[in-house]
Amino acid sequence: MTTGPEPDGILLTVVSPVYRARDCVDELCQRLTAACANITDRFEVILVDDACPENSWELIERQAERDERIKGIRLVRNFGQHHAVTAGLDHARGEWVVVMDCDLQEAPEEIPRLYAKATEEGHLCVMARRTERKDNWFKTLQSKLFYRLFSYLTDLKELNGTVTNFGIAHRQVIDQIVGLREASRFYPGFLFWLGYPTAFVEVQHHTRFAGDTSYTFLKLLQHSRDIILAYSTKPLTLCVMLGAIVATGAFLTGTLYFFWVLLFGTQVTGWPSLMITLLFSVGILVTTLGMVGLYVGRVLVEVKGRPIYVIRKSTFDA
């Protein structure tokens, strides 16, 4: 695969969103610059401060002052991990772009392996695949359940819980992702939805370098709901199927009750059949209307056309 140099000469960009990871910033920058230097001296690192409450921005600014290859973007408020990734991708200038989390659970030292896999074998995209998760059992279970559900509802079978945000993609792929300006953001989902052939590299998963994850159980549920609604209409199909099953069940139950009354009689004529019909009908109506309402809400968010993120400050302006 032949690739031409970018006009500004940047070969490699690393994008990493930063939130609740103040104690990771210095270590992250040190290891990233060392790893990228093994590939080229024409690289840049873009750290996106997603309104971190620990004031990680001052550390990012300090790193940017020490090394001009390190850039910082500070968002006005917390927009979310994948919105922060989008901010980084919008400013990335490299011919190849790496996306990785800031908690160092995926080692920056794996970047040369990803780059070598892509360039030597001619892949436009290479993703890291975890061999063994180092999270607690509850987070691991949450992840497995989400990805199984997500895979079923979206038919994106590649996302099975072992694939992370960590990966490298060519400028051709990144430009396509940047062009997708949907309000709901999910970087791996965009990547696999585009359909570019993707290779994988097995990497070791490490314990978090410092701090705690910002994803609470409720946040994970909300994030999962938004992603699924953005990528699939299958829940609506399932509602229709559920409605058909419930209606069939109500009909069969009503028929069975009719013959029961003929054979054995009843003391309260009509009451059981009425309650059965009401309970089945109301239940399926509420479920279906609720699902439709969620999709209408997503449509409302999209048609507003609000920006995906808002930048408060950037070292690009310095």
mmCIF file of C-alpha atoms in Angstrom:
data_model
loop_
_atom_site.group_PDB
_atom_site.id
_atom_site.type_symbol
_atom_site.label_atom_id
_atom_site.label_comp_id
_atom_site.label_asym_id
_atom_site.label_seq_id
_atom_site.Cartn_x
_atom_site.Cartn_y
_atom_site.Cartn_z
ATOM 1 C CA MET A 1 0.000 0.000 0.000
ATOM 2 C CA THR A 2 1.451 3.348 -1.018
ATOM 3 C CA THR A 3 0.752 6.447 1.013
ATOM 4 C CA GLY A 4 1.806 9.985 0.346
ATOM 5 C CA PRO A 5 3.112 12.344 3.009
ATOM 6 C CA GLU A 6 0.796 14.869 4.576
ATOM 7 C CA PRO A 7 1.353 18.537 3.623
ATOM 8 C CA ASP A 8 2.566 19.443 7.122
ATOM 9 C CA GLY A 9 4.774 16.368 7.369
ATOM 10 C CA ILE A 10 3.065 14.668 10.345
ATOM 11 C CA LEU A 11 3.206 10.897 9.955
ATOM 12 C CA LEU A 12 1.603 9.779 13.228
ATOM 13 C CA THR A 13 -0.987 11.320 15.569
ATOM 14 C CA VAL A 14 -2.064 9.877 18.905
ATOM 15 C CA VAL A 15 -5.436 11.025 20.297
ATOM 16 C CA SER A 16 -6.287 10.377 23.934
ATOM 17 C CA PRO A 17 -9.263 11.764 25.927
ATOM 18 C CA VAL A 18 -8.429 12.717 29.515
ATOM 19 C CA TYR A 19 -10.959 12.555 32.352
ATOM 20 C CA ARG A 20 -10.345 11.753 36.019
ATOM 21 C CA ALA A 21 -6.788 10.800 35.148
ATOM 22 C CA ARG A 22 -4.649 13.634 36.449
ATOM 23 C CA ASP A 23 -2.083 11.243 37.862
ATOM 24 C CA CYS A 24 -1.778 9.498 34.485
ATOM 25 C CA VAL A 25 -0.918 12.536 32.348
ATOM 26 C CA ASP A 26 2.843 12.777 32.943
ATOM 27 C CA GLU A 27 3.391 9.027 32.654
ATOM 28 C CA LEU A 28 1.167 8.881 29.561
ATOM 29 C CA CYS A 29 3.104 11.638 27.792
ATOM 30 C CA GLN A 30 6.477 10.151 28.658
ATOM 31 C CA ARG A 31 5.582 6.696 27.391
ATOM 32 C CA LEU A 32 3.724 7.958 24.309
ATOM 33 C CA THR A 33 6.580 10.131 23.112
ATOM 34 C CA ALA A 34 9.025 7.284 23.643
ATOM 35 C CA ALA A 35 6.826 4.807 21.763
ATOM 36 C CA CYS A 36 6.155 7.163 18.856
ATOM 37 C CA ALA A 37 9.843 8.068 18.590
ATOM 38 C CA ASN A 38 10.520 4.404 17.781
ATOM 39 C CA ILE A 39 8.460 4.903 14.627
ATOM 40 C CA THR A 40 9.190 8.470 13.524
ATOM 41 C CA ASP A 41 10.170 11.881 14.793
ATOM 42 C CA ARG A 42 7.244 13.345 12.828
ATOM 43 C CA PHE A 43 4.481 12.689 15.331
ATOM 44 C CA GLU A 44 2.068 14.578 17.554
ATOM 45 C CA VAL A 45 0.123 13.690 20.684
ATOM 46 C CA ILE A 46 -3.291 15.300 21.216
ATOM 47 C CA LEU A 47 -4.701 15.140 24.744
ATOM 48 C CA VAL A 48 -8.340 16.206 25.061
ATOM 49 C CA ASP A 49 -9.341 17.382 28.534
ATOM 50 C CA ASP A 50 -13.030 16.518 28.776
ATOM 51 C CA ALA A 51 -13.605 19.079 31.566
ATOM 52 C CA CYS A 52 -11.746 16.916 34.068
ATOM 53 C CA PRO A 53 -12.743 17.942 37.630
ATOM 54 C CA GLU A 54 -9.185 17.205 38.818
ATOM 55 C CA ASN A 55 -7.818 20.054 36.672
ATOM 56 C CA SER A 56 -5.718 17.874 34.420
ATOM 57 C CA TRP A 57 -5.447 20.830 32.058
ATOM 58 C CA GLU A 58 -2.582 22.445 33.936
ATOM 59 C CA LEU A 59 -0.546 19.267 33.510
ATOM 60 C CA ILE A 60 -1.429 19.071 29.819
ATOM 61 C CA GLU A 61 -0.359 22.695 29.325
ATOM 62 C CA ARG A 62 2.906 22.011 31.144
ATOM 63 C CA GLN A 63 3.612 19.016 28.916
ATOM 64 C CA ALA A 64 2.790 21.073 25.808
ATOM 65 C CA GLU A 65 5.243 23.759 26.908
ATOM 66 C CA ARG A 66 7.980 21.165 27.386
ATOM 67 C CA ASP A 67 7.390 19.382 24.084
ATOM 68 C CA GLU A 68 5.835 21.102 21.068
ATOM 69 C CA ARG A 69 4.751 17.709 19.720
ATOM 70 C CA ILE A 70 2.241 17.446 22.580
ATOM 71 C CA LYS A 71 -0.990 19.363 21.980
ATOM 72 C CA GLY A 72 -3.908 19.988 24.320
ATOM 73 C CA ILE A 73 -7.604 20.688 23.836
ATOM 74 C CA ARG A 74 -9.823 21.674 26.758
ATOM 75 C CA LEU A 75 -13.580 21.283 26.355
ATOM 76 C CA VAL A 76 -16.041 23.663 28.005
ATOM 77 C CA ARG A 77 -17.860 20.871 29.838
ATOM 78 C CA ASN A 78 -17.897 17.114 30.022
ATOM 79 C CA PHE A 79 -19.244 15.976 26.658
ATOM 80 C CA GLY A 80 -18.269 12.325 27.021
ATOM 81 C CA GLN A 81 -15.361 10.123 26.050
ATOM 82 C CA HIS A 82 -16.221 9.621 22.399
ATOM 83 C CA HIS A 83 -17.087 13.284 21.854
ATOM 84 C CA ALA A 84 -13.631 14.097 23.209
ATOM 85 C CA VAL A 85 -12.147 11.564 20.787
ATOM 86 C CA THR A 86 -13.960 13.374 17.958
ATOM 87 C CA ALA A 87 -12.400 16.682 19.033
ATOM 88 C CA GLY A 88 -8.980 15.057 18.822
ATOM 89 C CA LEU A 89 -9.679 13.477 15.441
ATOM 90 C CA ASP A 90 -10.869 16.817 14.050
ATOM 91 C CA HIS A 91 -7.469 18.316 14.881
ATOM 92 C CA ALA A 92 -5.315 15.295 13.996
ATOM 93 C CA ARG A 93 -2.922 15.937 11.110
ATOM 94 C CA GLY A 94 -1.147 12.604 10.868
ATOM 95 C CA GLU A 95 -1.225 10.205 7.965
ATOM 96 C CA TRP A 96 -1.846 7.521 10.609
ATOM 97 C CA VAL A 97 -3.944 8.148 13.710
ATOM 98 C CA VAL A 98 -3.922 6.165 16.952
ATOM 99 C CA VAL A 99 -6.810 6.400 19.431
ATOM 100 C CA MET A 100 -6.240 5.175 22.973
ATOM 101 C CA ASP A 101 -7.554 5.749 26.498
ATOM 102 C CA CYS A 102 -5.468 7.715 28.980
ATOM 103 C CA ASP A 103 -5.550 5.225 31.868
ATOM 104 C CA LEU A 104 -2.662 3.163 30.445
ATOM 105 C CA GLN A 105 -4.599 -0.089 30.594
ATOM 106 C CA GLU A 106 -3.405 -0.466 27.005
ATOM 107 C CA ALA A 107 0.347 0.100 26.836
ATOM 108 C CA PRO A 108 1.661 2.853 24.510
ATOM 109 C CA GLU A 109 4.557 0.503 23.787
ATOM 110 C CA GLU A 110 2.136 -1.508 21.625
ATOM 111 C CA ILE A 111 1.804 1.361 19.107
ATOM 112 C CA PRO A 112 4.828 0.287 17.025
ATOM 113 C CA ARG A 113 3.255 -3.169 16.692
ATOM 114 C CA LEU A 114 0.002 -1.666 15.460
ATOM 115 C CA TYR A 115 1.849 0.564 13.000
ATOM 116 C CA ALA A 116 4.000 -2.284 11.709
ATOM 117 C CA LYS A 117 0.954 -4.513 11.225
ATOM 118 C CA ALA A 118 -0.797 -1.783 9.230
ATOM 119 C CA THR A 119 2.079 -0.673 7.018
ATOM 120 C CA GLU A 120 3.827 -3.987 6.419
ATOM 121 C CA GLU A 121 0.657 -5.948 5.626
ATOM 122 C CA GLY A 122 -1.247 -3.144 3.908
ATOM 123 C CA HIS A 123 -4.153 -2.645 6.334
ATOM 124 C CA LEU A 124 -6.021 0.655 6.582
ATOM 125 C CA CYS A 125 -7.091 -0.152 10.122
ATOM 126 C CA VAL A 126 -5.657 -2.287 12.914
ATOM 127 C CA MET A 127 -7.390 -2.673 16.279
ATOM 128 C CA ALA A 128 -6.049 -4.022 19.555
ATOM 129 C CA ARG A 129 -7.715 -7.067 21.041
ATOM 130 C CA ARG A 130 -7.347 -7.752 24.780
ATOM 131 C CA THR A 131 -6.128 -11.189 25.767
ATOM 132 C CA GLU A 132 -7.363 -10.902 29.358
ATOM 133 C CA ARG A 133 -9.154 -8.056 31.123
ATOM 134 C CA LYS A 134 -7.685 -6.717 34.364
ATOM 135 C CA ASP A 135 -10.941 -5.081 35.533
ATOM 136 C CA ASN A 136 -13.049 -6.306 38.443
ATOM 137 C CA TRP A 137 -15.610 -9.015 37.776
ATOM 138 C CA PHE A 138 -18.582 -6.632 37.811
ATOM 139 C CA LYS A 139 -17.137 -4.301 35.153
ATOM 140 C CA THR A 140 -16.092 -7.285 33.067
ATOM 141 C CA LEU A 141 -19.613 -8.719 33.284
ATOM 142 C CA GLN A 142 -21.130 -5.353 32.316
ATOM 143 C CA SER A 143 -18.870 -5.145 29.303
ATOM 144 C CA LYS A 144 -19.673 -8.681 28.135
ATOM 145 C CA LEU A 145 -23.424 -8.144 28.469
ATOM 146 C CA PHE A 146 -23.299 -4.811 26.641
ATOM 147 C CA TYR A 147 -21.240 -6.066 23.713
ATOM 148 C CA ARG A 148 -23.338 -9.200 23.307
ATOM 149 C CA LEU A 149 -26.483 -7.090 23.209
ATOM 150 C CA PHE A 150 -24.860 -4.485 20.972
ATOM 151 C CA SER A 151 -23.573 -7.138 18.587
ATOM 152 C CA TYR A 152 -27.000 -8.766 18.357
ATOM 153 C CA LEU A 153 -28.896 -5.527 17.795
ATOM 154 C CA THR A 154 -26.456 -3.929 15.331
ATOM 155 C CA ASP A 155 -25.002 -6.999 13.554
ATOM 156 C CA LEU A 156 -21.489 -5.602 14.142
ATOM 157 C CA LYS A 157 -20.023 -8.937 15.175
ATOM 158 C CA GLU A 158 -16.463 -7.616 15.443
ATOM 159 C CA LEU A 159 -17.352 -5.744 18.644
ATOM 160 C CA ASN A 160 -17.390 -8.618 21.088
ATOM 161 C CA GLY A 161 -15.907 -7.080 24.245
ATOM 162 C CA THR A 162 -12.283 -7.972 23.525
ATOM 163 C CA VAL A 163 -11.820 -5.102 21.051
ATOM 164 C CA THR A 164 -10.943 -1.768 22.645
ATOM 165 C CA ASN A 165 -10.806 1.858 21.491
ATOM 166 C CA PHE A 166 -7.070 1.295 21.060
ATOM 167 C CA GLY A 167 -6.129 1.058 17.421
ATOM 168 C CA ILE A 168 -4.544 2.738 14.431
ATOM 169 C CA ALA A 169 -6.256 3.897 11.250
ATOM 170 C CA HIS A 170 -5.124 5.526 8.037
ATOM 171 C CA ARG A 171 -6.069 9.089 7.134
ATOM 172 C CA GLN A 172 -8.548 7.739 4.568
ATOM 173 C CA VAL A 173 -10.531 6.031 7.341
ATOM 174 C CA ILE A 174 -10.218 8.919 9.802
ATOM 175 C CA ASP A 175 -11.544 11.410 7.243
ATOM 176 C CA GLN A 176 -14.630 9.233 6.796
ATOM 177 C CA ILE A 177 -15.205 9.039 10.565
ATOM 178 C CA VAL A 178 -14.722 12.797 10.969
ATOM 179 C CA GLY A 179 -17.370 13.292 8.282
ATOM 180 C CA LEU A 180 -19.958 11.468 10.409
ATOM 181 C CA ARG A 181 -21.336 14.314 12.534
ATOM 182 C CA GLU A 182 -23.965 12.383 14.482
ATOM 183 C CA ALA A 183 -24.695 13.516 18.027
ATOM 184 C CA SER A 184 -24.241 9.989 19.407
ATOM 185 C CA ARG A 185 -20.555 9.087 19.212
ATOM 186 C CA PHE A 186 -18.928 5.666 19.442
ATOM 187 C CA TYR A 187 -15.534 5.448 17.747
ATOM 188 C CA PRO A 188 -15.274 1.638 17.331
ATOM 189 C CA GLY A 189 -18.873 1.532 16.115
ATOM 190 C CA PHE A 190 -18.144 4.104 13.400
ATOM 191 C CA LEU A 191 -15.020 2.226 12.433
ATOM 192 C CA PHE A 192 -16.711 -1.127 11.904
ATOM 193 C CA TRP A 193 -19.862 0.401 10.400
ATOM 194 C CA LEU A 194 -17.762 1.935 7.615
ATOM 195 C CA GLY A 195 -16.785 -1.593 6.653
ATOM 196 C CA TYR A 196 -13.068 -1.199 5.999
ATOM 197 C CA PRO A 197 -11.249 -4.531 6.388
ATOM 198 C CA THR A 198 -9.732 -4.513 9.860
ATOM 199 C CA ALA A 199 -6.811 -6.503 11.218
ATOM 200 C CA PHE A 200 -6.249 -7.261 14.900
ATOM 201 C CA VAL A 201 -3.276 -7.416 17.225
ATOM 202 C CA GLU A 202 -3.414 -9.246 20.541
ATOM 203 C CA VAL A 203 -2.325 -6.985 23.402
ATOM 204 C CA GLN A 204 -2.013 -7.405 27.137
ATOM 205 C CA HIS A 205 -4.535 -5.557 29.286
ATOM 206 C CA HIS A 206 -3.099 -3.876 32.383
ATOM 207 C CA THR A 207 -4.581 -2.564 35.598
ATOM 208 C CA ARG A 208 -5.423 1.139 35.608
ATOM 209 C CA PHE A 209 -2.279 3.213 36.257
ATOM 210 C CA ALA A 210 -4.017 5.657 38.640
ATOM 211 C CA GLY A 211 -7.465 6.880 39.643
ATOM 212 C CA ASP A 212 -10.871 5.267 39.249
ATOM 213 C CA THR A 213 -13.068 4.857 36.216
ATOM 214 C CA SER A 214 -15.681 7.570 35.662
ATOM 215 C CA TYR A 215 -18.228 5.081 34.318
ATOM 216 C CA THR A 216 -20.758 4.305 37.022
ATOM 217 C CA PHE A 217 -23.359 1.606 36.470
ATOM 218 C CA LEU A 218 -26.039 4.192 35.602
ATOM 219 C CA LYS A 219 -23.700 6.003 33.203
ATOM 220 C CA LEU A 220 -22.906 2.727 31.482
ATOM 221 C CA LEU A 221 -26.614 1.978 31.091
ATOM 222 C CA GLN A 222 -27.268 5.422 29.619
ATOM 223 C CA HIS A 223 -24.247 5.184 27.335
ATOM 224 C CA SER A 224 -25.308 1.720 26.177
ATOM 225 C CA ARG A 225 -28.861 2.872 25.506
ATOM 226 C CA ASP A 226 -27.732 5.877 23.456
ATOM 227 C CA ILE A 227 -25.306 3.827 21.383
ATOM 228 C CA ILE A 228 -27.811 1.088 20.629
ATOM 229 C CA LEU A 229 -30.506 3.587 19.635
ATOM 230 C CA ALA A 230 -28.026 5.383 17.391
ATOM 231 C CA TYR A 231 -26.828 2.244 15.605
ATOM 232 C CA SER A 232 -29.876 0.024 15.311
ATOM 233 C CA THR A 233 -33.618 0.033 14.666
ATOM 234 C CA LYS A 234 -33.886 -3.607 15.656
ATOM 235 C CA PRO A 235 -35.474 -2.710 19.046
ATOM 236 C CA LEU A 236 -38.480 -1.399 17.113
ATOM 237 C CA THR A 237 -38.691 -4.670 15.210
ATOM 238 C CA LEU A 238 -38.503 -6.555 18.489
ATOM 239 C CA CYS A 239 -41.376 -4.423 19.837
ATOM 240 C CA VAL A 240 -43.502 -5.388 16.834
ATOM 241 C CA MET A 241 -42.633 -9.048 17.389
ATOM 242 C CA LEU A 242 -43.399 -8.721 21.091
ATOM 243 C CA GLY A 243 -46.719 -7.103 20.254
ATOM 244 C CA ALA A 244 -47.587 -9.975 17.926
ATOM 245 C CA ILE A 245 -46.620 -12.553 20.570
ATOM 246 C CA VAL A 246 -48.613 -10.790 23.285
ATOM 247 C CA ALA A 247 -51.639 -10.384 20.996
ATOM 248 C CA THR A 248 -51.468 -14.071 20.076
ATOM 249 C CA GLY A 249 -51.132 -15.015 23.726
ATOM 250 C CA ALA A 250 -54.117 -12.849 24.644
ATOM 251 C CA PHE A 251 -56.189 -14.420 21.861
ATOM 252 C CA LEU A 252 -55.288 -17.961 22.889
ATOM 253 C CA THR A 253 -55.937 -17.195 26.554
ATOM 254 C CA GLY A 254 -59.285 -15.639 25.692
ATOM 255 C CA THR A 255 -60.227 -18.661 23.596
ATOM 256 C CA LEU A 256 -59.216 -21.041 26.369
ATOM 257 C CA TYR A 257 -61.252 -19.068 28.894
ATOM 258 C CA PHE A 258 -64.260 -19.069 26.537
ATOM 259 C CA PHE A 259 -64.328 -22.869 26.408
ATOM 260 C CA TRP A 260 -63.671 -23.056 30.151
ATOM 261 C CA VAL A 261 -66.802 -20.972 30.779
ATOM 262 C CA LEU A 262 -68.828 -23.161 28.419
ATOM 263 C CA LEU A 263 -67.732 -26.312 30.243
ATOM 264 C CA PHE A 264 -67.576 -25.197 33.866
ATOM 265 C CA GLY A 265 -69.222 -21.788 34.053
ATOM 266 C CA THR A 266 -68.055 -18.767 36.067
ATOM 267 C CA GLN A 267 -69.374 -16.718 38.939
ATOM 268 C CA VAL A 268 -68.196 -13.354 37.547
ATOM 269 C CA THR A 269 -69.073 -13.196 33.889
ATOM 270 C CA GLY A 270 -66.593 -11.337 31.685
ATOM 271 C CA TRP A 271 -64.274 -10.001 34.395
ATOM 272 C CA PRO A 272 -61.253 -12.364 33.961
ATOM 273 C CA SER A 273 -61.254 -12.114 30.170
ATOM 274 C CA LEU A 274 -61.484 -8.322 30.374
ATOM 275 C CA MET A 275 -58.563 -8.089 32.790
ATOM 276 C CA ILE A 276 -56.437 -10.429 30.664
ATOM 277 C CA THR A 277 -57.086 -8.343 27.579
ATOM 278 C CA LEU A 278 -56.377 -5.054 29.342
ATOM 279 C CA LEU A 279 -53.156 -6.191 30.982
ATOM 280 C CA PHE A 280 -51.732 -7.635 27.790
ATOM 281 C CA SER A 281 -52.780 -4.680 25.651
ATOM 282 C CA VAL A 282 -51.639 -1.937 28.018
ATOM 283 C CA GLY A 283 -48.301 -3.636 28.644
ATOM 284 C CA ILE A 284 -47.424 -3.954 24.994
ATOM 285 C CA LEU A 285 -48.673 -0.453 24.177
ATOM 286 C CA VAL A 286 -46.588 1.156 26.913
ATOM 287 C CA THR A 287 -43.492 -0.793 25.854
ATOM 288 C CA THR A 288 -43.881 0.066 22.182
ATOM 289 C CA LEU A 289 -44.706 3.732 22.776
ATOM 290 C CA GLY A 290 -41.766 4.045 25.135
ATOM 291 C CA MET A 291 -39.400 2.618 22.533
ATOM 292 C CA VAL A 292 -40.796 4.882 19.815
ATOM 293 C CA GLY A 293 -40.434 7.813 22.210
ATOM 294 C CA LEU A 294 -36.744 7.057 22.708
ATOM 295 C CA TYR A 295 -36.157 7.081 18.967
ATOM 296 C CA VAL A 296 -38.123 10.321 18.558
ATOM 297 C CA GLY A 297 -35.911 11.801 21.270
ATOM 298 C CA ARG A 298 -32.798 10.784 19.341
ATOM 299 C CA VAL A 299 -34.229 12.369 16.189
ATOM 300 C CA LEU A 300 -34.864 15.604 18.119
ATOM 301 C CA VAL A 301 -31.259 15.667 19.296
ATOM 302 C CA GLU A 302 -29.995 15.174 15.748
ATOM 303 C CA VAL A 303 -32.203 17.781 14.051
ATOM 304 C CA LYS A 304 -31.141 20.480 16.521
ATOM 305 C CA GLY A 305 -27.746 20.381 14.855
ATOM 306 C CA ARG A 306 -25.861 21.456 17.962
ATOM 307 C CA PRO A 307 -22.050 21.129 17.956
ATOM 308 C CA ILE A 308 -20.649 17.790 19.049
ATOM 309 C CA TYR A 309 -18.288 19.554 21.436
ATOM 310 C CA VAL A 310 -17.232 23.096 22.371
ATOM 311 C CA ILE A 311 -13.591 24.025 22.926
ATOM 312 C CA ARG A 312 -12.733 26.284 25.840
ATOM 313 C CA LYS A 313 -9.011 26.484 25.248
ATOM 314 C CA SER A 314 -6.383 24.894 23.039
ATOM 315 C CA THR A 315 -2.604 24.863 22.864
ATOM 316 C CA PHE A 316 -3.016 24.913 19.094
ATOM 317 C CA ASP A 317 -3.773 28.622 19.537
ATOM 318 C CA ALA A 318 -0.614 29.286 21.537
#
